[in-house]
mmCIF file with all atom_site columns, C-alpha atoms in Angstrom:
data_model
loop_
_atom_site.group_PDB
_atom_site.id
_atom_site.type_symbol
_atom_site.label_atom_id
_atom_site.label_alt_id
_atom_site.label_comp_id
_atom_site.label_asym_id
_atom_site.label_entity_id
_atom_site.label_seq_id
_atom_site.pdbx_PDB_ins_code
_atom_site.Cartn_x
_atom_site.Cartn_y
_atom_site.Cartn_z
_atom_site.occupancy
_atom_site.B_iso_or_equiv
_atom_site.pdbx_formal_charge
_atom_site.auth_seq_id
_atom_site.auth_comp_id
_atom_site.auth_asym_id
_atom_site.auth_atom_id
_atom_site.pdbx_PDB_model_num
ATOM 1   C CA . MET A 1 1   ? -17.367 9.362   -33.466 1.00 0.00 ? 1436 MET A CA 1
ATOM 2   C CA . LYS A 1 2   ? -14.057 9.087   -31.327 1.00 0.00 ? 1437 LYS A CA 1
ATOM 3   C CA . LYS A 1 3   ? -12.025 10.658  -33.531 1.00 0.00 ? 1438 LYS A CA 1
ATOM 4   C CA . ILE A 1 4   ? -14.224 13.653  -33.881 1.00 0.00 ? 1439 ILE A CA 1
ATOM 5   C CA . PHE A 1 5   ? -13.929 13.433  -29.601 1.00 0.00 ? 1440 PHE A CA 1
ATOM 6   C CA . LEU A 1 6   ? -9.972  13.379  -30.134 1.00 0.00 ? 1441 LEU A CA 1
ATOM 7   C CA . ILE A 1 7   ? -10.418 16.370  -32.771 1.00 0.00 ? 1442 ILE A CA 1
ATOM 8   C CA . MET A 1 8   ? -12.611 18.695  -30.580 1.00 0.00 ? 1443 MET A CA 1
ATOM 9   C CA . SER A 1 9   ? -11.072 17.914  -27.408 1.00 0.00 ? 1444 SER A CA 1
ATOM 10  C CA . LEU A 1 10  ? -7.467  18.938  -29.133 1.00 0.00 ? 1445 LEU A CA 1
ATOM 11  C CA . LEU A 1 11  ? -8.995  22.274  -30.017 1.00 0.00 ? 1446 LEU A CA 1
ATOM 12  C CA . VAL A 1 12  ? -10.305 22.858  -26.160 1.00 0.00 ? 1447 VAL A CA 1
ATOM 13  C CA . MET A 1 13  ? -6.599  22.862  -24.694 1.00 0.00 ? 1448 MET A CA 1
ATOM 14  C CA . VAL A 1 14  ? -5.122  24.843  -27.281 1.00 0.00 ? 1449 VAL A CA 1
ATOM 15  C CA . GLY A 1 15  ? -5.607  27.466  -24.610 1.00 0.00 ? 1450 GLY A CA 1
ATOM 16  C CA . CYS A 1 16  ? -3.629  25.581  -22.051 1.00 0.00 ? 1451 CYS A CA 1
ATOM 17  C CA . LYS A 1 17  ? -0.221  27.031  -20.779 1.00 0.00 ? 1452 LYS A CA 1
ATOM 18  C CA . GLY A 1 18  ? 2.274   25.150  -23.245 1.00 0.00 ? 1453 GLY A CA 1
ATOM 19  C CA . GLU A 1 19  ? 2.188   23.899  -26.520 1.00 0.00 ? 1454 GLU A CA 1
ATOM 20  C CA . LEU A 1 20  ? 0.238   20.999  -27.651 1.00 0.00 ? 1455 LEU A CA 1
ATOM 21  C CA . ALA A 1 21  ? 1.416   18.351  -30.281 1.00 0.00 ? 1456 ALA A CA 1
ATOM 22  C CA . LYS A 1 22  ? -0.329  15.329  -31.713 1.00 0.00 ? 1457 LYS A CA 1
ATOM 23  C CA . ALA A 1 23  ? 1.383   12.471  -32.129 1.00 0.00 ? 1458 ALA A CA 1
ATOM 24  C CA . GLU A 1 24  ? 0.682   9.152   -34.079 1.00 0.00 ? 1459 GLU A CA 1
ATOM 25  C CA . ILE A 1 25  ? 2.236   5.903   -32.514 1.00 0.00 ? 1460 ILE A CA 1
ATOM 26  C CA . ASN A 1 26  ? 2.227   2.420   -34.459 1.00 0.00 ? 1461 ASN A CA 1
ATOM 27  C CA . ILE A 1 27  ? 1.504   -0.467  -31.601 1.00 0.00 ? 1462 ILE A CA 1
ATOM 28  C CA . PRO A 1 28  ? 1.219   -3.427  -34.197 1.00 0.00 ? 1463 PRO A CA 1
ATOM 29  C CA . THR A 1 29  ? 1.649   -5.768  -31.008 1.00 0.00 ? 1464 THR A CA 1
ATOM 30  C CA . ALA A 1 30  ? -2.004  -4.865  -29.810 1.00 0.00 ? 1465 ALA A CA 1
ATOM 31  C CA . GLN A 1 31  ? -4.699  -7.770  -30.204 1.00 0.00 ? 1466 GLN A CA 1
ATOM 32  C CA . CYS A 1 32  ? -7.355  -6.566  -28.200 1.00 0.00 ? 1467 CYS A CA 1
ATOM 33  C CA . GLY A 1 33  ? -9.510  -3.893  -26.483 1.00 0.00 ? 1468 GLY A CA 1
ATOM 34  C CA . MET A 1 34  ? -7.753  -4.438  -23.626 1.00 0.00 ? 1469 MET A CA 1
ATOM 35  C CA . CYS A 1 35  ? -4.703  -4.076  -25.182 1.00 0.00 ? 1470 CYS A CA 1
ATOM 36  C CA . ALA A 1 36  ? -6.177  -0.337  -26.230 1.00 0.00 ? 1471 ALA A CA 1
ATOM 37  C CA . MET A 1 37  ? -7.072  0.199   -22.201 1.00 0.00 ? 1472 MET A CA 1
ATOM 38  C CA . THR A 1 38  ? -3.544  -0.966  -21.107 1.00 0.00 ? 1473 THR A CA 1
ATOM 39  C CA . ILE A 1 39  ? -2.194  1.274   -23.369 1.00 0.00 ? 1474 ILE A CA 1
ATOM 40  C CA . GLU A 1 40  ? -4.137  4.516   -22.589 1.00 0.00 ? 1475 GLU A CA 1
ATOM 41  C CA . GLU A 1 41  ? -3.905  4.009   -19.015 1.00 0.00 ? 1476 GLU A CA 1
ATOM 42  C CA . ALA A 1 42  ? 0.595   3.770   -19.366 1.00 0.00 ? 1477 ALA A CA 1
ATOM 43  C CA . LEU A 1 43  ? 0.307   7.273   -21.421 1.00 0.00 ? 1478 LEU A CA 1
ATOM 44  C CA . THR A 1 44  ? -2.283  8.869   -18.868 1.00 0.00 ? 1479 THR A CA 1
ATOM 45  C CA . LYS A 1 45  ? 1.023   9.071   -16.184 1.00 0.00 ? 1480 LYS A CA 1
ATOM 46  C CA . VAL A 1 46  ? 3.209   9.949   -18.638 1.00 0.00 ? 1481 VAL A CA 1
ATOM 47  C CA . ASP A 1 47  ? 3.034   14.022  -17.441 1.00 0.00 ? 1482 ASP A CA 1
ATOM 48  C CA . GLY A 1 48  ? 2.593   15.957  -19.742 1.00 0.00 ? 1483 GLY A CA 1
ATOM 49  C CA . VAL A 1 49  ? -0.059  13.860  -21.768 1.00 0.00 ? 1484 VAL A CA 1
ATOM 50  C CA . LYS A 1 50  ? -3.298  15.410  -22.604 1.00 0.00 ? 1485 LYS A CA 1
ATOM 51  C CA . LYS A 1 51  ? -5.054  12.421  -23.900 1.00 0.00 ? 1486 LYS A CA 1
ATOM 52  C CA . ALA A 1 52  ? -4.142  9.208   -25.679 1.00 0.00 ? 1487 ALA A CA 1
ATOM 53  C CA . TYR A 1 53  ? -7.046  7.512   -27.939 1.00 0.00 ? 1488 TYR A CA 1
ATOM 54  C CA . VAL A 1 54  ? -5.909  4.033   -29.513 1.00 0.00 ? 1489 VAL A CA 1
ATOM 55  C CA . ASP A 1 55  ? -7.260  2.672   -33.078 1.00 0.00 ? 1490 ASP A CA 1
ATOM 56  C CA . MET A 1 56  ? -7.369  -0.834  -32.748 1.00 0.00 ? 1491 MET A CA 1
ATOM 57  C CA . ASP A 1 57  ? -8.792  -1.210  -36.538 1.00 0.00 ? 1492 ASP A CA 1
ATOM 58  C CA . ALA A 1 58  ? -5.123  0.991   -37.760 1.00 0.00 ? 1493 ALA A CA 1
ATOM 59  C CA . LEU A 1 59  ? -2.855  -0.607  -35.059 1.00 0.00 ? 1494 LEU A CA 1
ATOM 60  C CA . LYS A 1 60  ? -2.415  3.663   -33.710 1.00 0.00 ? 1495 LYS A CA 1
ATOM 61  C CA . VAL A 1 61  ? -2.655  5.637   -30.783 1.00 0.00 ? 1496 VAL A CA 1
ATOM 62  C CA . THR A 1 62  ? -2.879  8.830   -31.448 1.00 0.00 ? 1497 THR A CA 1
ATOM 63  C CA . VAL A 1 63  ? -1.423  11.694  -28.667 1.00 0.00 ? 1498 VAL A CA 1
ATOM 64  C CA . ALA A 1 64  ? -1.985  14.809  -27.242 1.00 0.00 ? 1499 ALA A CA 1
ATOM 65  C CA . TYR A 1 65  ? 1.096   15.727  -25.555 1.00 0.00 ? 1500 TYR A CA 1
ATOM 66  C CA . ASP A 1 66  ? 2.754   19.736  -24.003 1.00 0.00 ? 1501 ASP A CA 1
ATOM 67  C CA . VAL A 1 67  ? 5.884   19.621  -25.860 1.00 0.00 ? 1502 VAL A CA 1
ATOM 68  C CA . GLU A 1 68  ? 8.182   21.043  -22.556 1.00 0.00 ? 1503 GLU A CA 1
ATOM 69  C CA . ILE A 1 69  ? 7.030   18.425  -20.796 1.00 0.00 ? 1504 ILE A CA 1
ATOM 70  C CA . ALA A 1 70  ? 7.328   15.311  -22.949 1.00 0.00 ? 1505 ALA A CA 1
ATOM 71  C CA . ASN A 1 71  ? 8.383   13.983  -26.146 1.00 0.00 ? 1506 ASN A CA 1
ATOM 72  C CA . ILE A 1 72  ? 7.581   10.925  -28.772 1.00 0.00 ? 1507 ILE A CA 1
ATOM 73  C CA . THR A 1 73  ? 10.646  8.776   -26.634 1.00 0.00 ? 1508 THR A CA 1
ATOM 74  C CA . SER A 1 74  ? 8.631   9.267   -23.363 1.00 0.00 ? 1509 SER A CA 1
ATOM 75  C CA . ILE A 1 75  ? 5.674   7.935   -24.853 1.00 0.00 ? 1510 ILE A CA 1
ATOM 76  C CA . GLU A 1 76  ? 7.277   5.138   -26.722 1.00 0.00 ? 1511 GLU A CA 1
ATOM 77  C CA . SER A 1 77  ? 8.522   4.059   -23.627 1.00 0.00 ? 1512 SER A CA 1
ATOM 78  C CA . ALA A 1 78  ? 5.289   3.849   -21.692 1.00 0.00 ? 1513 ALA A CA 1
ATOM 79  C CA . ILE A 1 79  ? 4.104   2.033   -24.080 1.00 0.00 ? 1514 ILE A CA 1
ATOM 80  C CA . SER A 1 80  ? 7.232   -0.173  -24.335 1.00 0.00 ? 1515 SER A CA 1
ATOM 81  C CA . ASN A 1 81  ? 7.076   -0.478  -20.393 1.00 0.00 ? 1516 ASN A CA 1
ATOM 82  C CA . ALA A 1 82  ? 3.069   -1.214  -20.175 1.00 0.00 ? 1517 ALA A CA 1
ATOM 83  C CA . GLY A 1 83  ? 4.339   -4.529  -22.749 1.00 0.00 ? 1518 GLY A CA 1
ATOM 84  C CA . TYR A 1 84  ? 4.198   -3.342  -26.525 1.00 0.00 ? 1519 TYR A CA 1
ATOM 85  C CA . GLN A 1 85  ? 5.649   -2.289  -29.130 1.00 0.00 ? 1520 GLN A CA 1
ATOM 86  C CA . ALA A 1 86  ? 5.926   1.661   -29.937 1.00 0.00 ? 1521 ALA A CA 1
ATOM 87  C CA . ASN A 1 87  ? 6.594   1.958   -33.069 1.00 0.00 ? 1522 ASN A CA 1
ATOM 88  C CA . GLU A 1 88  ? 10.715  0.814   -33.771 1.00 0.00 ? 1523 GLU A CA 1
ATOM 89  C CA . THR A 1 89  ? 10.405  0.524   -29.423 1.00 0.00 ? 1524 THR A CA 1
ATOM 90  C CA . SER A 1 90  ? 10.584  -3.021  -28.671 1.00 0.00 ? 1525 SER A CA 1
ATOM 91  C CA . ALA A 1 91  ? 8.211   -4.197  -25.774 1.00 0.00 ? 1526 ALA A CA 1
ATOM 92  C CA . ASN A 1 92  ? 9.271   -4.806  -22.325 1.00 0.00 ? 1527 ASN A CA 1
ATOM 93  C CA . VAL A 1 93  ? 10.211  -7.966  -22.586 1.00 0.00 ? 1528 VAL A CA 1
ATOM 94  C CA . GLU A 1 94  ? 9.516   -8.878  -19.395 1.00 0.00 ? 1529 GLU A CA 1
ATOM 95  C CA . VAL A 1 95  ? 5.893   -7.216  -18.581 1.00 0.00 ? 1530 VAL A CA 1
ATOM 96  C CA . TYR A 1 96  ? 5.069   -8.466  -21.640 1.00 0.00 ? 1531 TYR A CA 1
ATOM 97  C CA . LYS A 1 97  ? 5.637   -12.151 -20.487 1.00 0.00 ? 1532 LYS A CA 1
ATOM 98  C CA . ASN A 1 98  ? 2.597   -11.112 -17.659 1.00 0.00 ? 1533 ASN A CA 1
ATOM 99  C CA . LEU A 1 99  ? 0.039   -10.158 -20.025 1.00 0.00 ? 1534 LEU A CA 1
ATOM 100 C CA . PRO A 1 100 ? -3.005  -11.542 -20.453 1.00 0.00 ? 1535 PRO A CA 1
ATOM 101 C CA . GLY A 1 101 ? -3.286  -14.437 -23.695 1.00 0.00 ? 1536 GLY A CA 1
ATOM 102 C CA . CYS A 1 102 ? -5.768  -12.203 -25.444 1.00 0.00 ? 1537 CYS A CA 1
ATOM 103 C CA . CYS A 1 103 ? -2.770  -9.793  -25.330 1.00 0.00 ? 1538 CYS A CA 1
ATOM 104 C CA . LYS A 1 104 ? 0.364   -11.716 -26.929 1.00 0.00 ? 1539 LYS A CA 1
ATOM 105 C CA . LEU A 1 105 ? 0.865   -12.061 -30.375 1.00 0.00 ? 1540 LEU A CA 1
ATOM 106 C CA . PRO A 1 106 ? -0.433  -15.553 -31.662 1.00 0.00 ? 1541 PRO A CA 1
ATOM 107 C CA . VAL A 1 107 ? 2.761   -18.367 -31.959 1.00 0.00 ? 1542 VAL A CA 1
ATOM 108 C CA . ASP A 1 108 ? 2.969   -20.100 -35.173 1.00 0.00 ? 1543 ASP A CA 1
ATOM 109 C CA . ARG A 1 109 ? 2.417   -23.698 -34.704 1.00 0.00 ? 1544 ARG A CA 1
#
């Protein structure tokens, strides 16, 4: 249902100024629903990002963005600065340290 909503949202935005692109970013360090909310919130603050949907089952975020304003690097940077790995861009270590325990990777014991 969420995927249908995302697709319909993308279709509605076609009439907006600027060319929209859709990208899927791997977020392998995301752990829970709070992670999803944090990532989506971080992406809403990126100029040019129109929509973001985190799929925790696939550990991916789908982003619709205006190519004249945003790019993959700025999107990955926003995710990294929220404390999560984005594709090959490592998480900001200082931000990661301050994430709630549920948002951190399990530690081998």
